[in-house]
């Protein structure tokens, strides 16, 4: 079972699963996270998902064909050609206007000049970077955020009032003449104080000011303090009692006095800080973190055991009598060692200690090491083989020896560090990144091609995911050059560098 608090990969996708058509937008960080985990490999020595596609492809001919219809070579990483800049303009218009309009002749000339200027400033700029730069400016023009005008300011005000009232009052009445007059004056005052305010900055300043007024965080007044109390009581009772209610007269009296005390301590406190001070105090009282009484400590223990068992055993339960005694003793010792500890900090210390014990993170003994190995094998096999399994006796023997070697190398290694060292070593072995970078260059190139084929939804129907001999040769030279420039590069770093470069070259071609 997946466990909260542990590092998890993106879940691998079955090769037989039907995916929606069309390319996927994946961030650079996701390429890094996903490479090698989406397509399961068949063995430690088979690190390239490309081979999976090639093996499944029906009717693959003996003559290698470019996987993407044309060869993708490192030379595409050079300055963008004008035709590629033109394609970036079309893609940007498609993204912003969803096909409803396209650039006119003068507009296309304007955007080509803009794109060429970007290329001149940075010859290595990618097609994706050009497209996003054009898209950003197009959106500003579309939304009236490219220039100041009375009409744009009125639109910012109307949209802000509608959005804020919809969010907080669940209705969006049209703005009154008084509303428009008030916020026009606000906008004019803001512009006079800071003439360099951009239209976009003005838009969000108006939204923030409208929201502050609706929430009462524009000023500390008796009315707003009462609003802070009512909002806090409603929020806390909804969260912790599953039923929202208003503050009682006694609660209003109590929390008004609390607010006045806060104002005495800090006369400059902002309305928003006062609001959250009230909310935090009400939450602390209702959840038992206002005071570390024996009754509240038992509540901390019960909450901790319920949360941990729900997360790690799949079923919530209450602590046993033995557990209550054990964790009460832990709380007493923790308070003695930390006399200034707050009730909330004690609560989370108890919860963390319960979780540490439940996950075997309380020591690096043989029992815990075996648990680390089993957890790692289950995680890696699920990600890279598509099915979770237990460790074999041979794997247990080998990884116990690995763990003991790690403990010899670092006598102060923490249980968590040891756990992830085992997991990372298994993952590196499965991905083929455990060897020196120079040993796996061709594997990494094939893996990058296989992953990008998957990303573009070609799947097993793709005639081949193998790079052509020329592509393999050129990318190998490209990787070897990088290794000469950066000899300290690890195999995993090279793998991601090739993937990133190949994807950029594909977009630039």
Coordinates of C-alpha atoms in Angstrom, one line a residue:
X1 CA 0.0 0.0 0.0
X2 CA 1.2 3.5 -0.7
X3 CA 2.3 5.2 2.4
X4 CA 1.9 8.9 3.3
X5 CA 5.2 10.6 3.9
X6 CA 7.2 8.3 1.6
X7 CA 8.6 9.4 -1.8
X8 CA 6.4 7.9 -4.5
X9 CA 6.9 7.9 -8.3
X10 CA 4.3 8.5 -10.8
X11 CA 2.4 5.3 -11.2
X12 CA 3.4 3.3 -14.2
X13 CA 0.8 2.9 -17.0
X14 CA -0.1 -0.5 -18.4
X15 CA 1.0 -1.0 -22.0
X16 CA -2.4 -2.3 -22.8
X17 CA -4.3 0.7 -21.5
X18 CA -6.0 2.9 -24.0
X19 CA -4.9 6.5 -23.7
X20 CA -6.6 9.6 -25.1
X21 CA -5.1 10.8 -28.4
X22 CA -3.0 13.9 -28.7
X23 CA 0.3 14.9 -27.3
X24 CA 0.7 15.4 -23.5
X25 CA 2.2 18.5 -22.0
X26 CA 4.8 17.4 -19.5
X27 CA 7.0 19.7 -17.5
X28 CA 10.8 19.3 -17.4
X29 CA 10.6 18.1 -13.8
X30 CA 8.0 15.4 -14.9
X31 CA 10.3 14.2 -17.6
X32 CA 12.9 13.7 -14.9
X33 CA 10.5 12.0 -12.5
X34 CA 8.9 9.8 -15.2
X35 CA 11.8 8.7 -17.3
X36 CA 12.2 5.0 -16.7
X37 CA 9.1 4.7 -14.6
X38 CA 6.3 4.9 -17.1
X39 CA 7.4 2.0 -19.3
X40 CA 8.4 -1.1 -17.3
X41 CA 11.7 -2.7 -18.3
X42 CA 12.1 -6.5 -18.5
X43 CA 15.3 -6.9 -16.6
X44 CA 18.2 -5.1 -15.0
X45 CA 20.1 -5.1 -18.3
X46 CA 17.2 -3.8 -20.4
X47 CA 17.0 -0.2 -19.5
X48 CA 15.5 1.1 -22.7
X49 CA 11.7 1.2 -23.1
X50 CA 12.3 1.7 -26.8
X51 CA 13.1 -2.0 -27.2
X52 CA 9.6 -2.8 -25.8
X53 CA 7.9 -0.9 -28.6
X54 CA 10.2 -2.3 -31.3
X55 CA 9.5 -5.8 -30.1
X56 CA 5.7 -5.3 -30.1
X57 CA 5.5 -3.4 -33.4
X58 CA 3.7 -5.4 -36.1
X59 CA 5.4 -5.7 -39.5
X60 CA 8.6 -3.9 -38.6
X61 CA 10.8 -3.9 -41.6
X62 CA 14.5 -4.5 -41.7
X63 CA 15.3 -0.9 -42.8
X64 CA 15.2 1.4 -39.7
X65 CA 12.7 4.3 -40.2
X66 CA 12.9 7.5 -38.2
X67 CA 10.5 7.1 -35.2
X68 CA 9.1 10.6 -35.6
X69 CA 8.8 10.6 -39.4
X70 CA 12.0 12.4 -39.9
X71 CA 15.4 12.2 -38.2
X72 CA 15.8 14.3 -35.0
X73 CA 19.4 15.3 -34.7
X74 CA 21.4 17.5 -32.2
X75 CA 21.9 20.0 -35.0
X76 CA 18.3 21.1 -34.3
X77 CA 19.5 22.6 -31.0
X78 CA 21.1 25.4 -33.0
X79 CA 19.3 28.7 -33.9
X80 CA 15.7 28.3 -34.9
X81 CA 14.9 28.6 -38.6
X82 CA 12.3 31.2 -39.7
X83 CA 9.8 28.5 -40.6
X84 CA 9.9 27.1 -37.1
X85 CA 9.4 30.7 -35.7
X86 CA 6.3 30.9 -38.0
X87 CA 5.0 27.6 -36.6
X88 CA 5.5 28.9 -33.0
X89 CA 3.2 31.9 -33.9
X90 CA 0.5 29.5 -35.2
X91 CA 0.7 27.3 -32.2
X92 CA 0.5 30.3 -29.8
X93 CA -2.6 31.6 -31.6
X94 CA -4.2 28.2 -31.5
X95 CA -3.5 27.9 -27.7
X96 CA -4.7 31.4 -26.8
X97 CA -7.7 31.7 -29.2
X98 CA -8.6 27.9 -29.5
X99 CA -8.8 28.2 -33.3
X100 CA -11.3 31.0 -33.2
X101 CA -9.0 33.4 -35.0
X102 CA -5.6 33.5 -36.6
X103 CA -3.0 36.2 -37.2
X104 CA -3.6 38.6 -40.0
X105 CA -0.8 39.6 -42.4
X106 CA 0.3 42.6 -40.4
X107 CA 0.0 40.6 -37.1
X108 CA 2.1 37.8 -38.5
X109 CA 4.8 40.3 -39.5
X110 CA 4.7 41.9 -36.0
X111 CA 5.1 38.5 -34.3
X112 CA 7.8 37.3 -36.6
X113 CA 9.8 40.5 -35.8
X114 CA 9.2 39.7 -32.1
X115 CA 10.3 36.1 -32.5
X116 CA 13.4 37.1 -34.4
X117 CA 14.3 39.6 -31.7
X118 CA 14.1 36.8 -29.2
X119 CA 16.4 34.6 -31.3
X120 CA 18.9 37.4 -31.8
X121 CA 19.1 38.0 -28.1
X122 CA 19.4 34.2 -27.3
X123 CA 20.5 32.1 -30.3
X124 CA 19.9 28.9 -28.2
X125 CA 16.3 29.8 -27.4
X126 CA 14.0 26.8 -28.0
X127 CA 10.8 26.7 -30.0
X128 CA 8.8 26.1 -26.8
X129 CA 10.3 29.2 -25.2
X130 CA 9.4 31.3 -28.2
X131 CA 5.9 29.9 -28.3
X132 CA 5.3 30.7 -24.6
X133 CA 6.7 34.2 -25.0
X134 CA 4.3 34.9 -27.8
X135 CA 1.4 33.3 -25.9
X136 CA 2.0 35.4 -22.8
X137 CA 1.9 38.6 -24.8
X138 CA -1.2 37.4 -26.8
X139 CA -3.0 36.7 -23.5
X140 CA -2.2 40.1 -22.2
X141 CA -3.7 41.7 -25.4
X142 CA -6.7 39.4 -25.3
X143 CA -7.4 40.2 -21.6
X144 CA -6.8 43.9 -21.9
X145 CA -3.7 43.7 -19.8
X146 CA -1.4 45.2 -22.4
X147 CA -2.3 48.8 -21.8
X148 CA -4.1 51.1 -19.3
X149 CA -7.5 52.6 -20.2
X150 CA -10.6 53.6 -18.4
X151 CA -12.5 50.8 -20.1
X152 CA -9.9 48.2 -18.9
X153 CA -10.0 49.6 -15.4
X154 CA -13.8 49.3 -15.3
X155 CA -13.6 45.7 -16.6
X156 CA -11.1 44.9 -13.8
X157 CA -13.5 46.3 -11.2
X158 CA -16.5 44.5 -12.6
X159 CA -14.7 41.2 -12.8
X160 CA -13.2 41.5 -9.3
X161 CA -16.5 42.3 -7.7
X162 CA -18.2 39.4 -9.5
X163 CA -15.4 36.9 -8.7
X164 CA -15.1 37.9 -5.0
X165 CA -18.8 37.9 -4.3
X166 CA -19.3 34.6 -6.1
X167 CA -16.5 33.0 -4.0
X168 CA -17.5 34.4 -0.6
X169 CA -21.3 35.1 -0.9
X170 CA -22.1 32.6 -3.6
X171 CA -23.8 35.3 -5.6
X172 CA -22.5 37.9 -8.0
X173 CA -24.8 41.0 -8.2
X174 CA -23.9 43.6 -10.8
X175 CA -21.8 46.4 -9.4
X176 CA -23.6 49.5 -8.3
X177 CA -22.7 53.1 -9.4
X178 CA -21.3 53.6 -5.9
X179 CA -19.1 50.5 -6.2
X180 CA -17.7 51.6 -9.5
X181 CA -17.0 55.1 -8.2
X182 CA -15.3 53.8 -5.1
X183 CA -13.0 51.4 -7.0
X184 CA -12.2 53.8 -9.8
X185 CA -10.9 56.2 -7.1
X186 CA -8.9 53.3 -5.5
X187 CA -7.3 52.6 -8.9
X188 CA -6.6 56.2 -9.6
X189 CA -5.0 56.6 -6.2
X190 CA -2.9 53.5 -6.7
X191 CA -1.7 54.7 -10.1
X192 CA -0.8 58.2 -8.7
X193 CA 1.3 56.6 -6.0
X194 CA 3.0 54.1 -8.4
X195 CA 2.8 55.3 -12.1
X196 CA 4.8 52.2 -13.2
X197 CA 2.0 49.8 -12.1
X198 CA 1.3 47.5 -15.0
X199 CA -2.3 46.7 -16.1
X200 CA -1.9 43.2 -14.7
X201 CA -0.7 44.5 -11.4
X202 CA -3.6 46.9 -11.2
X203 CA -6.1 44.2 -11.9
X204 CA -4.8 42.0 -9.1
X205 CA -4.5 44.9 -6.7
X206 CA -8.2 45.7 -7.3
X207 CA -9.1 42.0 -6.7
X208 CA -7.1 41.9 -3.5
X209 CA -8.6 45.1 -2.2
X210 CA -12.2 44.0 -3.0
X211 CA -11.5 40.6 -1.3
X212 CA -10.1 42.3 1.8
X213 CA -13.2 44.5 2.0
X214 CA -15.6 41.6 1.7
X215 CA -13.6 39.5 4.2
X216 CA -13.2 42.4 6.6
X217 CA -9.4 42.4 6.4
X218 CA -9.3 46.0 5.2
X219 CA -9.4 47.4 8.7
X220 CA -9.6 46.5 12.4
X221 CA -13.0 47.5 13.5
X222 CA -15.4 46.0 16.1
X223 CA -17.6 44.8 13.2
X224 CA -14.7 43.1 11.4
X225 CA -13.5 41.5 14.7
X226 CA -16.9 40.0 15.1
X227 CA -16.7 38.8 11.5
X228 CA -13.3 37.2 12.2
X229 CA -14.8 35.4 15.2
X230 CA -17.9 34.2 13.4
X231 CA -15.8 33.0 10.4
X232 CA -13.4 31.2 12.6
X233 CA -16.0 29.4 14.6
X234 CA -17.8 28.3 11.5
X235 CA -14.6 27.1 9.9
X236 CA -13.4 25.2 13.0
X237 CA -16.7 23.5 13.8
X238 CA -17.1 22.5 10.1
X239 CA -13.6 21.0 10.1
X240 CA -13.7 19.3 13.5
X241 CA -17.3 18.7 14.4
X242 CA -18.6 18.1 10.8
X243 CA -21.3 20.7 11.3
X244 CA -20.9 24.5 10.9
X245 CA -22.4 26.7 13.5
X246 CA -22.2 30.4 14.6
X247 CA -20.4 31.6 17.7
X248 CA -22.5 31.7 20.9
X249 CA -22.8 35.0 22.8
X250 CA -20.3 33.6 25.4
X251 CA -17.8 32.8 22.6
X252 CA -18.2 36.2 21.1
X253 CA -17.4 37.8 24.4
X254 CA -14.4 35.5 25.0
X255 CA -12.8 36.1 21.6
X256 CA -13.5 39.8 21.5
X257 CA -11.5 40.0 24.7
X258 CA -8.8 37.9 23.1
X259 CA -8.7 40.2 20.1
X260 CA -8.3 43.3 22.3
X261 CA -5.4 41.6 24.1
X262 CA -3.7 40.9 20.8
X263 CA -4.2 44.6 19.8
X264 CA -2.6 45.7 23.1
X265 CA 0.4 43.5 22.6
X266 CA 0.8 44.7 19.0
X267 CA -1.0 47.9 18.1
X268 CA 0.3 47.6 14.5
X269 CA -1.1 44.1 13.9
X270 CA -2.7 43.9 10.5
X271 CA -6.4 42.9 10.1
X272 CA -5.4 39.7 8.4
X273 CA -2.9 38.7 11.1
X274 CA -5.5 39.4 13.7
X275 CA -8.0 37.3 11.8
X276 CA -5.7 34.3 11.7
X277 CA -4.6 34.7 15.3
X278 CA -8.3 34.4 16.3
X279 CA -8.7 31.4 14.0
X280 CA -5.6 29.7 15.4
X281 CA -6.7 30.3 19.0
X282 CA -10.2 28.9 18.4
X283 CA -8.8 25.9 16.6
X284 CA -6.3 25.2 19.4
X285 CA -9.0 25.3 22.0
X286 CA -11.4 23.1 20.1
X287 CA -8.7 20.5 19.2
X288 CA -7.1 20.3 22.6
X289 CA -3.9 22.1 21.6
X290 CA -4.6 25.0 23.8
X291 CA -3.2 23.2 26.9
X292 CA -1.2 20.0 27.4
X293 CA -3.5 18.4 30.0
X294 CA -3.5 14.7 30.6
X295 CA -6.9 14.5 28.9
X296 CA -5.5 16.4 25.9
X297 CA -2.3 14.2 25.8
X298 CA -4.5 11.1 25.6
X299 CA -6.4 12.8 22.7
X300 CA -3.1 13.5 20.9
X301 CA -2.2 9.8 21.3
X302 CA -5.6 8.6 20.0
X303 CA -5.5 11.0 17.1
X304 CA -1.9 9.9 16.2
X305 CA -2.7 6.2 16.4
X306 CA -5.9 6.7 14.3
X307 CA -4.0 8.6 11.6
X308 CA -1.0 6.3 11.4
X309 CA -3.1 3.1 11.3
X310 CA -5.3 4.6 8.7
X311 CA -2.3 5.5 6.6
X312 CA -0.1 2.4 7.0
X313 CA -2.5 -0.4 7.9
X314 CA -5.5 0.7 5.8
X315 CA -7.9 0.7 8.7
X316 CA -8.2 3.2 11.5
X317 CA -8.2 2.0 15.1
X318 CA -7.9 3.3 18.7
X319 CA -4.7 2.8 20.8
X320 CA -4.5 -0.2 23.0
X321 CA -4.0 0.1 26.7
X322 CA -0.3 -0.7 26.2
X323 CA 0.1 1.9 23.6
X324 CA -1.6 4.5 25.7
X325 CA 0.8 3.8 28.6
X326 CA 3.8 3.8 26.2
X327 CA 3.0 7.1 24.5
X328 CA 2.0 8.8 27.8
X329 CA 5.4 8.0 29.1
X330 CA 6.9 9.3 25.8
X331 CA 5.0 12.6 26.3
X332 CA 6.2 13.0 29.9
X333 CA 9.8 12.5 28.9
X334 CA 9.4 14.8 25.9
X335 CA 8.0 17.6 28.0
X336 CA 10.7 17.1 30.6
X337 CA 13.4 17.4 27.9
X338 CA 11.6 20.4 26.3
X339 CA 10.0 22.4 29.0
X340 CA 8.9 25.2 26.6
X341 CA 7.2 22.9 24.1
X342 CA 3.8 24.0 23.0
X343 CA 0.8 21.7 23.1
X344 CA 0.6 21.7 19.3
X345 CA 4.3 20.8 19.0
X346 CA 3.8 18.0 21.6
X347 CA 0.9 16.7 19.6
X348 CA 3.0 16.4 16.4
X349 CA 6.0 15.0 18.2
X350 CA 3.8 12.2 19.5
X351 CA 2.3 11.7 16.0
X352 CA 5.7 11.6 14.4
X353 CA 7.0 9.1 16.9
X354 CA 4.0 6.8 16.3
X355 CA 4.6 7.0 12.6
X356 CA 8.4 6.4 13.0
X357 CA 7.7 3.2 15.0
X358 CA 5.0 2.0 12.6
X359 CA 7.3 2.4 9.5
X360 CA 10.4 0.9 11.1
X361 CA 12.2 4.3 11.1
X362 CA 13.1 4.0 14.8
X363 CA 16.3 2.0 14.2
X364 CA 18.6 0.3 11.7
X365 CA 18.4 -3.2 13.1
X366 CA 18.0 -6.3 11.0
X367 CA 14.2 -6.4 11.3
X368 CA 13.9 -2.8 10.0
X369 CA 16.4 -3.4 7.2
X370 CA 14.4 -6.4 6.0
X371 CA 11.3 -4.1 6.0
X372 CA 13.2 -1.4 4.0
X373 CA 14.2 -4.1 1.4
X374 CA 10.7 -5.4 1.1
X375 CA 9.2 -2.0 0.7
X376 CA 11.9 -1.0 -1.9
X377 CA 11.4 -4.1 -3.9
X378 CA 7.6 -3.6 -3.9
X379 CA 8.0 0.0 -4.9
X380 CA 10.6 -0.6 -7.7
X381 CA 8.8 -3.7 -9.1
X382 CA 5.5 -1.9 -9.2
X383 CA 7.1 1.1 -11.0
X384 CA 9.4 -0.7 -13.4
X385 CA 7.8 -4.1 -13.9
X386 CA 4.2 -3.1 -13.6
X387 CA 3.4 -5.4 -10.8
X388 CA 4.2 -5.3 -7.1
X389 CA 6.1 -8.3 -5.7
X390 CA 8.0 -9.5 -2.6
X391 CA 11.8 -9.7 -2.6
X392 CA 13.3 -13.0 -3.5
X393 CA 15.7 -14.8 -1.0
X394 CA 18.6 -13.8 -3.2
X395 CA 17.6 -10.2 -3.2
X396 CA 17.2 -10.2 0.5
X397 CA 20.7 -11.6 0.9
X398 CA 22.2 -9.1 -1.6
X399 CA 20.5 -6.0 -0.2
X400 CA 21.2 -7.0 3.4
X401 CA 24.9 -7.0 2.5
X402 CA 24.4 -3.6 0.8
X403 CA 22.7 -2.1 3.9
X404 CA 25.4 -3.4 6.2
X405 CA 28.1 -1.9 4.0
X406 CA 26.3 1.4 4.1
X407 CA 26.2 1.2 7.9
X408 CA 30.0 0.5 8.0
X409 CA 30.6 3.5 5.7
X410 CA 28.5 5.8 7.9
X411 CA 28.0 4.7 11.5
X412 CA 25.6 7.7 12.0
X413 CA 23.3 6.9 9.1
X414 CA 19.7 7.4 10.0
X415 CA 17.0 4.8 9.4
X416 CA 15.4 7.1 6.8
X417 CA 18.7 7.7 5.0
X418 CA 19.4 3.9 4.9
X419 CA 15.9 3.2 3.6
X420 CA 16.2 5.5 0.7
X421 CA 19.8 4.5 0.0
X422 CA 18.5 0.9 -0.5
X423 CA 15.5 2.1 -2.6
X424 CA 17.7 4.5 -4.8
X425 CA 20.2 1.7 -5.4
X426 CA 17.5 -0.7 -6.6
X427 CA 16.0 2.0 -8.8
X428 CA 19.4 2.9 -10.3
X429 CA 20.1 -0.8 -11.1
X430 CA 16.7 -1.2 -12.7
X431 CA 17.1 2.0 -14.8
X432 CA 20.7 1.2 -15.8
X433 CA 22.1 4.3 -14.1
X434 CA 24.2 2.4 -11.6
X435 CA 27.1 2.1 -14.1
X436 CA 29.4 5.0 -15.2
X437 CA 27.7 7.4 -17.6
X438 CA 30.0 6.5 -20.5
X439 CA 28.9 2.8 -20.3
X440 CA 25.2 3.4 -20.9
X441 CA 25.1 6.2 -23.6
X442 CA 23.3 4.1 -26.2
X443 CA 20.9 2.7 -23.7
X444 CA 20.0 6.3 -22.5
X445 CA 19.5 7.4 -26.1
X446 CA 17.1 4.5 -26.8
X447 CA 15.3 5.1 -23.5
X448 CA 14.8 8.8 -24.5
X449 CA 13.4 7.8 -27.8
X450 CA 11.1 5.3 -26.2
X451 CA 9.8 7.7 -23.7
X452 CA 9.1 10.4 -26.2
X453 CA 7.3 7.9 -28.4
X454 CA 5.1 7.1 -25.4
X455 CA 4.6 10.8 -24.6
X456 CA 3.4 11.5 -28.1
X457 CA 0.8 8.6 -27.8
X458 CA 2.3 6.5 -30.5
X459 CA 2.5 3.4 -28.3
X460 CA 2.9 -0.1 -29.7
X461 CA 1.3 0.9 -33.0
X462 CA 4.5 3.0 -33.7
X463 CA 6.5 1.2 -36.5
X464 CA 9.6 1.6 -34.4
X465 CA 10.8 3.5 -31.4
X466 CA 14.5 2.8 -32.2
X467 CA 16.6 5.7 -33.4
X468 CA 18.1 5.3 -36.9
X469 CA 21.8 4.4 -37.0
X470 CA 22.5 8.0 -38.0
X471 CA 20.5 9.4 -35.1
X472 CA 22.2 7.0 -32.7
X473 CA 25.6 8.0 -34.0
X474 CA 24.9 11.8 -33.8
X475 CA 23.4 11.7 -30.3
X476 CA 26.2 9.5 -29.1
X477 CA 28.7 12.1 -30.3
X478 CA 26.6 14.7 -28.6
X479 CA 26.6 12.8 -25.3
X480 CA 30.3 12.1 -25.4
X481 CA 31.1 15.7 -26.0
X482 CA 29.0 16.6 -22.9
X483 CA 30.8 14.0 -20.8
X484 CA 34.2 15.5 -21.9
X485 CA 32.9 19.0 -20.8
X486 CA 31.4 17.6 -17.6
X487 CA 33.3 14.4 -16.6
X488 CA 31.6 14.4 -13.1
X489 CA 28.2 13.9 -14.7
X490 CA 26.4 10.8 -13.4
X491 CA 24.7 8.2 -15.5
X492 CA 21.3 9.4 -14.3
X493 CA 22.1 13.1 -15.1
X494 CA 23.3 12.1 -18.6
X495 CA 20.1 10.2 -19.1
X496 CA 17.9 13.2 -18.3
X497 CA 20.2 15.5 -20.3
X498 CA 19.8 13.4 -23.4
X499 CA 16.0 13.2 -22.9
X500 CA 15.7 17.0 -22.4
X501 CA 17.9 17.7 -25.4
X502 CA 16.1 15.2 -27.7
X503 CA 12.7 16.7 -26.8
X504 CA 14.0 20.2 -27.4
X505 CA 15.5 19.2 -30.8
X506 CA 12.2 17.5 -31.7
X507 CA 10.3 20.7 -30.9
X508 CA 12.8 22.8 -32.8
X509 CA 12.7 20.6 -36.0

